[in-house]
PDB file of C-alpha atoms in Angstrom:
ATOM      1  CA  GLU D   1     -20.823   8.879 -25.467  1.00 95.00           C
ATOM      2  CA  VAL D   2     -23.082   9.373 -22.483  1.00 96.00           C
ATOM      3  CA  GLN D   3     -24.438  12.908 -22.553  1.00 98.00           C
ATOM      4  CA  LEU D   4     -26.902  14.993 -20.568  1.00 98.00           C
ATOM      5  CA  VAL D   5     -28.004  18.400 -21.834  1.00 98.00           C
ATOM      6  CA  GLU D   6     -30.143  20.705 -19.713  1.00 98.00           C
ATOM      7  CA  SER D   7     -32.330  23.499 -21.056  1.00 98.00           C
ATOM      8  CA  GLY D   8     -35.151  25.760 -19.979  1.00 98.00           C
ATOM      9  CA  GLY D   9     -33.395  28.058 -17.554  1.00 98.00           C
ATOM     10  CA  GLY D  10     -33.857  31.795 -17.542  1.00 98.00           C
ATOM     11  CA  LEU D  11     -35.052  34.821 -15.622  1.00 98.00           C
ATOM     12  CA  VAL D  12     -38.370  34.520 -13.793  1.00 98.00           C
ATOM     13  CA  LYS D  13     -40.141  36.698 -11.245  1.00 98.00           C
ATOM     14  CA  PRO D  14     -40.750  35.551  -7.673  1.00 98.00           C
ATOM     15  CA  GLY D  15     -43.867  33.410  -7.566  1.00 98.00           C
ATOM     16  CA  GLY D  16     -43.431  32.392 -11.178  1.00 98.00           C
ATOM     17  CA  SER D  17     -42.923  29.026 -12.811  1.00 98.00           C
ATOM     18  CA  LEU D  18     -40.334  27.415 -15.034  1.00 98.00           C
ATOM     19  CA  ARG D  19     -39.872  23.960 -16.537  1.00 98.00           C
ATOM     20  CA  LEU D  20     -36.397  22.539 -16.952  1.00 98.00           C
ATOM     21  CA  SER D  21     -35.576  19.721 -19.338  1.00 98.00           C
ATOM     22  CA  CYS D  22     -32.659  17.320 -19.545  1.00 98.00           C
ATOM     23  CA  ALA D  23     -32.072  15.440 -22.798  1.00 98.00           C
ATOM     24  CA  ALA D  24     -30.187  12.180 -22.418  1.00 98.00           C
ATOM     25  CA  SER D  25     -28.224  10.301 -25.055  1.00 98.00           C
ATOM     26  CA  GLY D  26     -25.646   7.546 -25.341  1.00 97.00           C
ATOM     27  CA  PHE D  27     -27.269   5.161 -22.859  1.00 96.00           C
ATOM     28  CA  THR D  28     -30.543   3.345 -22.202  1.00 97.00           C
ATOM     29  CA  PHE D  29     -32.301   6.170 -20.388  1.00 97.00           C
ATOM     30  CA  SER D  30     -35.219   4.033 -19.236  1.00 96.00           C
ATOM     31  CA  SER D  31     -32.889   1.832 -17.154  1.00 95.00           C
ATOM     32  CA  TYR D  32     -31.505   4.529 -14.879  1.00 96.00           C
ATOM     33  CA  SER D  33     -32.681   6.690 -12.010  1.00 96.00           C
ATOM     34  CA  MET D  34     -32.104  10.379 -12.543  1.00 97.00           C
ATOM     35  CA  ASN D  35     -31.561  13.401 -10.345  1.00 97.00           C
ATOM     36  CA  TRP D  36     -31.582  17.188 -10.206  1.00 98.00           C
ATOM     37  CA  VAL D  37     -28.877  18.981  -8.222  1.00 98.00           C
ATOM     38  CA  ARG D  38     -28.524  22.749  -7.913  1.00 98.00           C
ATOM     39  CA  GLN D  39     -25.790  25.185  -7.033  1.00 98.00           C
ATOM     40  CA  ALA D  40     -26.525  28.749  -5.971  1.00 98.00           C
ATOM     41  CA  PRO D  41     -24.011  31.350  -7.169  1.00 97.00           C
ATOM     42  CA  GLY D  42     -20.764  30.930  -5.258  1.00 96.00           C
ATOM     43  CA  LYS D  43     -22.235  28.196  -3.066  1.00 98.00           C
ATOM     44  CA  GLY D  44     -22.053  24.421  -2.742  1.00 98.00           C
ATOM     45  CA  LEU D  45     -24.065  21.597  -4.247  1.00 98.00           C
ATOM     46  CA  GLU D  46     -27.606  20.842  -3.096  1.00 98.00           C
ATOM     47  CA  TRP D  47     -29.543  17.743  -4.134  1.00 98.00           C
ATOM     48  CA  VAL D  48     -33.055  18.696  -5.286  1.00 98.00           C
ATOM     49  CA  SER D  49     -34.945  15.618  -6.460  1.00 98.00           C
ATOM     50  CA  SER D  50     -34.641  12.038  -7.704  1.00 96.00           C
ATOM     51  CA  ILE D  51     -36.831   9.789  -9.836  1.00 96.00           C
ATOM     52  CA  SER D  52     -36.483   6.060 -10.398  1.00 94.00           C
ATOM     53  CA  SER D  53     -36.286   4.502 -13.844  1.00 95.00           C
ATOM     54  CA  SER D  54     -40.010   3.765 -14.069  1.00 95.00           C
ATOM     55  CA  SER D  55     -41.085   6.822 -12.047  1.00 96.00           C
ATOM     56  CA  SER D  56     -42.206   4.531  -9.217  1.00 95.00           C
ATOM     57  CA  TYR D  57     -40.035   6.264  -6.622  1.00 94.00           C
ATOM     58  CA  ILE D  58     -39.716  10.025  -6.353  1.00 96.00           C
ATOM     59  CA  TYR D  59     -37.897  12.009  -3.667  1.00 96.00           C
ATOM     60  CA  TYR D  60     -37.560  15.713  -2.954  1.00 97.00           C
ATOM     61  CA  ALA D  61     -35.450  17.902  -0.738  1.00 97.00           C
ATOM     62  CA  ASP D  62     -37.496  19.613   1.957  1.00 97.00           C
ATOM     63  CA  SER D  63     -36.568  22.990   0.459  1.00 98.00           C
ATOM     64  CA  VAL D  64     -38.556  22.274  -2.735  1.00 98.00           C
ATOM     65  CA  LYS D  65     -41.202  19.812  -1.590  1.00 98.00           C
ATOM     66  CA  GLY D  66     -44.681  20.917  -2.647  1.00 98.00           C
ATOM     67  CA  ARG D  67     -43.313  23.444  -5.172  1.00 98.00           C
ATOM     68  CA  PHE D  68     -41.210  21.355  -7.580  1.00 98.00           C
ATOM     69  CA  THR D  69     -42.246  18.256  -9.526  1.00 98.00           C
ATOM     70  CA  ILE D  70     -39.818  15.850 -11.162  1.00 98.00           C
ATOM     71  CA  SER D  71     -40.931  13.704 -14.079  1.00 98.00           C
ATOM     72  CA  ARG D  72     -39.530  11.800 -17.015  1.00 98.00           C
ATOM     73  CA  ASP D  73     -40.550  10.594 -20.453  1.00 98.00           C
ATOM     74  CA  ASN D  74     -38.617   7.444 -21.260  1.00 98.00           C
ATOM     75  CA  ALA D  75     -39.894   7.432 -24.846  1.00 98.00           C
ATOM     76  CA  LYS D  76     -38.288  10.848 -25.352  1.00 98.00           C
ATOM     77  CA  ASN D  77     -35.163  10.138 -23.249  1.00 98.00           C
ATOM     78  CA  SER D  78     -35.962  13.225 -21.227  1.00 98.00           C
ATOM     79  CA  LEU D  79     -36.056  14.319 -17.609  1.00 98.00           C
ATOM     80  CA  TYR D  80     -38.023  17.323 -16.393  1.00 98.00           C
ATOM     81  CA  LEU D  81     -38.299  19.598 -13.386  1.00 98.00           C
ATOM     82  CA  GLN D  82     -41.432  21.710 -13.069  1.00 98.00           C
ATOM     83  CA  MET D  83     -40.698  24.566 -10.697  1.00 98.00           C
ATOM     84  CA  ASN D  84     -43.609  26.561  -9.263  1.00 98.00           C
ATOM     85  CA  SER D  85     -43.860  29.324  -6.654  1.00 98.00           C
ATOM     86  CA  LEU D  86     -40.260  30.232  -7.306  1.00 98.00           C
ATOM     87  CA  ARG D  87     -38.315  32.195  -4.709  1.00 98.00           C
ATOM     88  CA  ALA D  88     -35.136  34.230  -4.831  1.00 98.00           C
ATOM     89  CA  GLU D  89     -33.364  31.430  -2.981  1.00 98.00           C
ATOM     90  CA  ASP D  90     -34.100  29.060  -5.883  1.00 98.00           C
ATOM     91  CA  THR D  91     -31.640  31.034  -8.020  1.00 98.00           C
ATOM     92  CA  ALA D  92     -28.995  28.523  -9.038  1.00 98.00           C
ATOM     93  CA  VAL D  93     -27.445  26.481 -11.789  1.00 98.00           C
ATOM     94  CA  TYR D  94     -29.514  23.310 -12.083  1.00 98.00           C
ATOM     95  CA  TYR D  95     -27.742  20.122 -13.113  1.00 98.00           C
ATOM     96  CA  CYS D  96     -29.253  16.812 -14.108  1.00 98.00           C
ATOM     97  CA  ALA D  97     -27.220  13.761 -13.165  1.00 98.00           C
ATOM     98  CA  ARG D  98     -27.557  10.018 -13.605  1.00 97.00           C
ATOM     99  CA  ASP D  99     -27.477   7.311 -10.953  1.00 94.00           C
ATOM    100  CA  PRO D 100     -25.015   4.883 -12.554  1.00 87.00           C
ATOM    101  CA  GLY D 101     -26.363   1.830 -10.743  1.00 81.00           C
ATOM    102  CA  LEU D 102     -28.993   0.808  -8.265  1.00 77.00           C
ATOM    103  CA  PRO D 103     -30.016   3.792  -6.126  1.00 76.00           C
ATOM    104  CA  PRO D 104     -29.174   5.203  -3.743  1.00 82.00           C
ATOM    105  CA  ASP D 105     -26.036   5.849  -5.656  1.00 91.00           C
ATOM    106  CA  TRP D 106     -23.439   8.393  -6.645  1.00 96.00           C
ATOM    107  CA  PHE D 107     -24.001  10.714  -9.607  1.00 97.00           C
ATOM    108  CA  ASP D 108     -22.278  10.217 -12.932  1.00 96.00           C
ATOM    109  CA  PRO D 109     -22.316  11.843 -15.379  1.00 97.00           C
ATOM    110  CA  TRP D 110     -23.642  15.356 -14.913  1.00 98.00           C
ATOM    111  CA  GLY D 111     -24.978  17.747 -17.509  1.00 98.00           C
ATOM    112  CA  GLN D 112     -23.450  21.171 -18.065  1.00 98.00           C
ATOM    113  CA  GLY D 113     -26.205  22.908 -16.114  1.00 98.00           C
ATOM    114  CA  THR D 114     -28.828  25.562 -16.815  1.00 98.00           C
ATOM    115  CA  LEU D 115     -29.078  28.828 -14.887  1.00 98.00           C
ATOM    116  CA  VAL D 116     -32.318  29.815 -13.208  1.00 98.00           C
ATOM    117  CA  THR D 117     -32.525  33.375 -11.897  1.00 98.00           C
ATOM    118  CA  VAL D 118     -35.480  34.392  -9.742  1.00 98.00           C
ATOM    119  CA  SER D 119     -35.655  38.156  -9.487  1.00 97.00           C
ATOM    120  CA  SER D 120     -38.126  40.994  -9.894  1.00 96.00           C
TER     121      SER D 120
ATOM    122  CA  ASP Y   1     -31.146  14.102   6.986  1.00 93.00           C
ATOM    123  CA  ILE Y   2     -27.518  13.046   7.198  1.00 97.00           C
ATOM    124  CA  GLN Y   3     -25.245  16.073   7.587  1.00 98.00           C
ATOM    125  CA  MET Y   4     -21.845  16.052   5.903  1.00 98.00           C
ATOM    126  CA  THR Y   5     -19.133  18.237   7.404  1.00 97.00           C
ATOM    127  CA  GLN Y   6     -16.134  18.775   5.178  1.00 98.00           C
ATOM    128  CA  SER Y   7     -12.816  20.262   6.277  1.00 97.00           C
ATOM    129  CA  PRO Y   8     -10.995  22.401   5.640  1.00 97.00           C
ATOM    130  CA  SER Y   9     -13.226  24.775   3.692  1.00 97.00           C
ATOM    131  CA  SER Y  10     -10.171  26.095   1.869  1.00 97.00           C
ATOM    132  CA  LEU Y  11      -6.598  24.994   1.500  1.00 96.00           C
ATOM    133  CA  SER Y  12      -3.489  26.537  -0.047  1.00 97.00           C
ATOM    134  CA  ALA Y  13      -0.869  24.151  -1.342  1.00 96.00           C
ATOM    135  CA  SER Y  14       1.945  23.897  -3.853  1.00 96.00           C
ATOM    136  CA  VAL Y  15       2.495  21.666  -6.846  1.00 96.00           C
ATOM    137  CA  GLY Y  16       3.931  18.380  -5.590  1.00 96.00           C
ATOM    138  CA  ASP Y  17       2.362  18.645  -2.122  1.00 97.00           C
ATOM    139  CA  ARG Y  18       0.341  15.868  -0.539  1.00 97.00           C
ATOM    140  CA  VAL Y  19      -3.063  17.087   0.625  1.00 97.00           C
ATOM    141  CA  THR Y  20      -5.881  15.516   2.583  1.00 98.00           C
ATOM    142  CA  ILE Y  21      -9.509  16.590   2.768  1.00 98.00           C
ATOM    143  CA  THR Y  22     -11.815  15.191   5.429  1.00 98.00           C
ATOM    144  CA  CYS Y  23     -15.542  14.509   5.383  1.00 98.00           C
ATOM    145  CA  ARG Y  24     -17.505  13.563   8.485  1.00 98.00           C
ATOM    146  CA  ALA Y  25     -21.065  12.241   8.407  1.00 98.00           C
ATOM    147  CA  SER Y  26     -23.568  12.836  11.211  1.00 98.00           C
ATOM    148  CA  GLN Y  27     -24.194   9.091  11.311  1.00 98.00           C
ATOM    149  CA  GLY Y  28     -22.557   5.990   9.897  1.00 98.00           C
ATOM    150  CA  ILE Y  29     -22.876   5.732   6.119  1.00 97.00           C
ATOM    151  CA  SER Y  30     -21.217   2.347   5.452  1.00 96.00           C
ATOM    152  CA  ASN Y  31     -18.742   3.654   2.855  1.00 97.00           C
ATOM    153  CA  SER Y  32     -21.597   5.118   0.760  1.00 97.00           C
ATOM    154  CA  LEU Y  33     -19.476   8.142  -0.068  1.00 98.00           C
ATOM    155  CA  ALA Y  34     -18.416   9.786  -3.304  1.00 98.00           C
ATOM    156  CA  TRP Y  35     -15.912  12.538  -4.031  1.00 98.00           C
ATOM    157  CA  TYR Y  36     -16.262  15.088  -6.836  1.00 98.00           C
ATOM    158  CA  GLN Y  37     -13.993  17.707  -8.350  1.00 98.00           C
ATOM    159  CA  GLN Y  38     -15.452  20.924  -9.715  1.00 98.00           C
ATOM    160  CA  LYS Y  39     -13.654  23.599 -11.705  1.00 98.00           C
ATOM    161  CA  PRO Y  40     -15.104  27.098 -12.193  1.00 96.00           C
ATOM    162  CA  GLY Y  41     -18.008  27.166 -14.616  1.00 96.00           C
ATOM    163  CA  LYS Y  42     -18.000  23.391 -15.037  1.00 98.00           C
ATOM    164  CA  ALA Y  43     -20.128  20.535 -13.784  1.00 98.00           C
ATOM    165  CA  PRO Y  44     -18.811  18.341 -10.970  1.00 98.00           C
ATOM    166  CA  LYS Y  45     -16.742  15.350 -12.033  1.00 98.00           C
ATOM    167  CA  LEU Y  46     -16.806  12.045 -10.173  1.00 98.00           C
ATOM    168  CA  LEU Y  47     -13.438  11.045  -8.709  1.00 98.00           C
ATOM    169  CA  LEU Y  48     -14.177   8.203  -6.291  1.00 98.00           C
ATOM    170  CA  TYR Y  49     -17.173   6.214  -5.098  1.00 96.00           C
ATOM    171  CA  ALA Y  50     -17.738   3.645  -2.359  1.00 96.00           C
ATOM    172  CA  ALA Y  51     -15.265   5.721  -0.357  1.00 97.00           C
ATOM    173  CA  SER Y  52     -12.160   4.307  -2.038  1.00 98.00           C
ATOM    174  CA  ARG Y  53     -12.973   3.117  -5.559  1.00 97.00           C
ATOM    175  CA  LEU Y  54     -11.325   5.224  -8.229  1.00 97.00           C
ATOM    176  CA  GLU Y  55     -13.523   6.183 -11.158  1.00 96.00           C
ATOM    177  CA  SER Y  56     -12.194   5.049 -14.525  1.00 96.00           C
ATOM    178  CA  GLY Y  57      -9.805   7.570 -16.033  1.00 97.00           C
ATOM    179  CA  VAL Y  58      -9.065   9.376 -12.765  1.00 98.00           C
ATOM    180  CA  PRO Y  59      -5.332   9.588 -11.986  1.00 98.00           C
ATOM    181  CA  SER Y  60      -4.013   7.245  -9.310  1.00 98.00           C
ATOM    182  CA  ARG Y  61      -2.668  10.166  -7.255  1.00 98.00           C
ATOM    183  CA  PHE Y  62      -6.260  10.479  -5.984  1.00 98.00           C
ATOM    184  CA  SER Y  63      -7.227   8.060  -3.254  1.00 98.00           C
ATOM    185  CA  GLY Y  64      -9.939   7.711  -0.673  1.00 98.00           C
ATOM    186  CA  SER Y  65     -10.266   5.983   2.657  1.00 98.00           C
ATOM    187  CA  GLY Y  66     -12.385   5.821   5.756  1.00 98.00           C
ATOM    188  CA  SER Y  67     -15.245   4.004   7.392  1.00 97.00           C
ATOM    189  CA  GLY Y  68     -18.234   4.630   9.599  1.00 97.00           C
ATOM    190  CA  THR Y  69     -18.588   8.397   9.830  1.00 98.00           C
ATOM    191  CA  ASP Y  70     -15.101   9.613   8.833  1.00 98.00           C
ATOM    192  CA  TYR Y  71     -13.665   9.689   5.323  1.00 98.00           C
ATOM    193  CA  THR Y  72     -10.690  11.269   3.583  1.00 98.00           C
ATOM    194  CA  LEU Y  73      -9.659  12.232   0.085  1.00 98.00           C
ATOM    195  CA  THR Y  74      -5.907  12.342  -0.486  1.00 98.00           C
ATOM    196  CA  ILE Y  75      -4.034  13.749  -3.452  1.00 97.00           C
ATOM    197  CA  SER Y  76      -0.538  12.317  -3.251  1.00 96.00           C
ATOM    198  CA  SER Y  77       1.313  14.858  -5.401  1.00 95.00           C
ATOM    199  CA  LEU Y  78      -0.618  17.926  -6.510  1.00 96.00           C
ATOM    200  CA  GLN Y  79      -0.604  18.767 -10.171  1.00 96.00           C
ATOM    201  CA  PRO Y  80      -1.547  22.162 -11.648  1.00 95.00           C
ATOM    202  CA  GLU Y  81      -4.841  20.764 -12.953  1.00 96.00           C
ATOM    203  CA  ASP Y  82      -5.883  19.647  -9.458  1.00 97.00           C
ATOM    204  CA  PHE Y  83      -6.568  23.150  -8.181  1.00 93.00           C
ATOM    205  CA  ALA Y  84     -10.350  23.110  -7.916  1.00 97.00           C
ATOM    206  CA  THR Y  85     -13.154  22.680  -5.393  1.00 98.00           C
ATOM    207  CA  TYR Y  86     -13.824  19.225  -3.978  1.00 98.00           C
ATOM    208  CA  TYR Y  87     -17.110  17.899  -2.581  1.00 98.00           C
ATOM    209  CA  CYS Y  88     -18.048  14.758  -0.735  1.00 98.00           C
ATOM    210  CA  GLN Y  89     -21.529  13.232  -1.059  1.00 98.00           C
ATOM    211  CA  GLN Y  90     -23.274  10.572   0.969  1.00 98.00           C
ATOM    212  CA  TYR Y  91     -25.625   8.174  -0.804  1.00 96.00           C
ATOM    213  CA  TYR Y  92     -26.476   6.016   2.195  1.00 96.00           C
ATOM    214  CA  SER Y  93     -29.831   7.777   2.276  1.00 93.00           C
ATOM    215  CA  THR Y  94     -31.993   8.685  -0.722  1.00 89.00           C
ATOM    216  CA  THR Y  95     -32.088  12.237   0.633  1.00 94.00           C
ATOM    217  CA  TYR Y  96     -28.592  12.793  -0.650  1.00 96.00           C
ATOM    218  CA  THR Y  97     -26.366  15.383   0.973  1.00 97.00           C
ATOM    219  CA  PHE Y  98     -23.084  17.024   0.049  1.00 98.00           C
ATOM    220  CA  GLY Y  99     -20.289  18.497   2.090  1.00 98.00           C
ATOM    221  CA  GLN Y 100     -19.917  22.254   1.840  1.00 98.00           C
ATOM    222  CA  GLY Y 101     -16.825  21.956  -0.362  1.00 98.00           C
ATOM    223  CA  THR Y 102     -13.081  22.460  -0.062  1.00 98.00           C
ATOM    224  CA  LYS Y 103     -11.464  25.023  -2.333  1.00 98.00           C
ATOM    225  CA  LEU Y 104      -7.916  24.001  -3.144  1.00 97.00           C
ATOM    226  CA  GLU Y 105      -5.822  26.982  -4.156  1.00 96.00           C
ATOM    227  CA  ILE Y 106      -2.277  27.465  -5.339  1.00 88.00           C
ATOM    228  CA  LYS Y 107       0.117  28.723  -2.685  1.00 88.00           C
TER     229      LYS Y 107
END
């Protein structure tokens, strides 16, 4: 079974940092592009960042560019999101999601999400 | 970035009704459109991709159509488990964008 499990969320003060992880299982992780998508409380979905299978191509939403860094470790079947200079507006559930084919592509499956709260 | 405008933002309907949700892109996206269903507290679930291709395991009462900039999701006969929020997503560009969502509620 294909599975994505996020971790690392929590409460952080404005200006702080947090590193999210996404553990993948049930598929050949190194063959797929991966993504982070977030959802602020009561709001819609916002794509955050994408990384290709070999980390050759990386993309960011303008809202996080220069503050967030996406990375992956194919040997550990893991995806990461390093979040620096956090702001209140970064408060959201963060989902990791797989590109099922050649990007750009739709997202399937998604993890269950991890909540990041930025507040003093 | 490509803007996705979804309508309506909310919709009340009854079990057995046929409902249609519309998504309009700010430029042509060549059928590079997916639809997702999200229930409270859960991750989004893929329903359709390439505008009209049904994901495996998704009931056939869900269908999609459209071309160019205008796309629709239709549920032919609403079931109780279909009351949820629906999102469209364009993947024509690597700066992916979602519609703002349509909350489908029980009348």
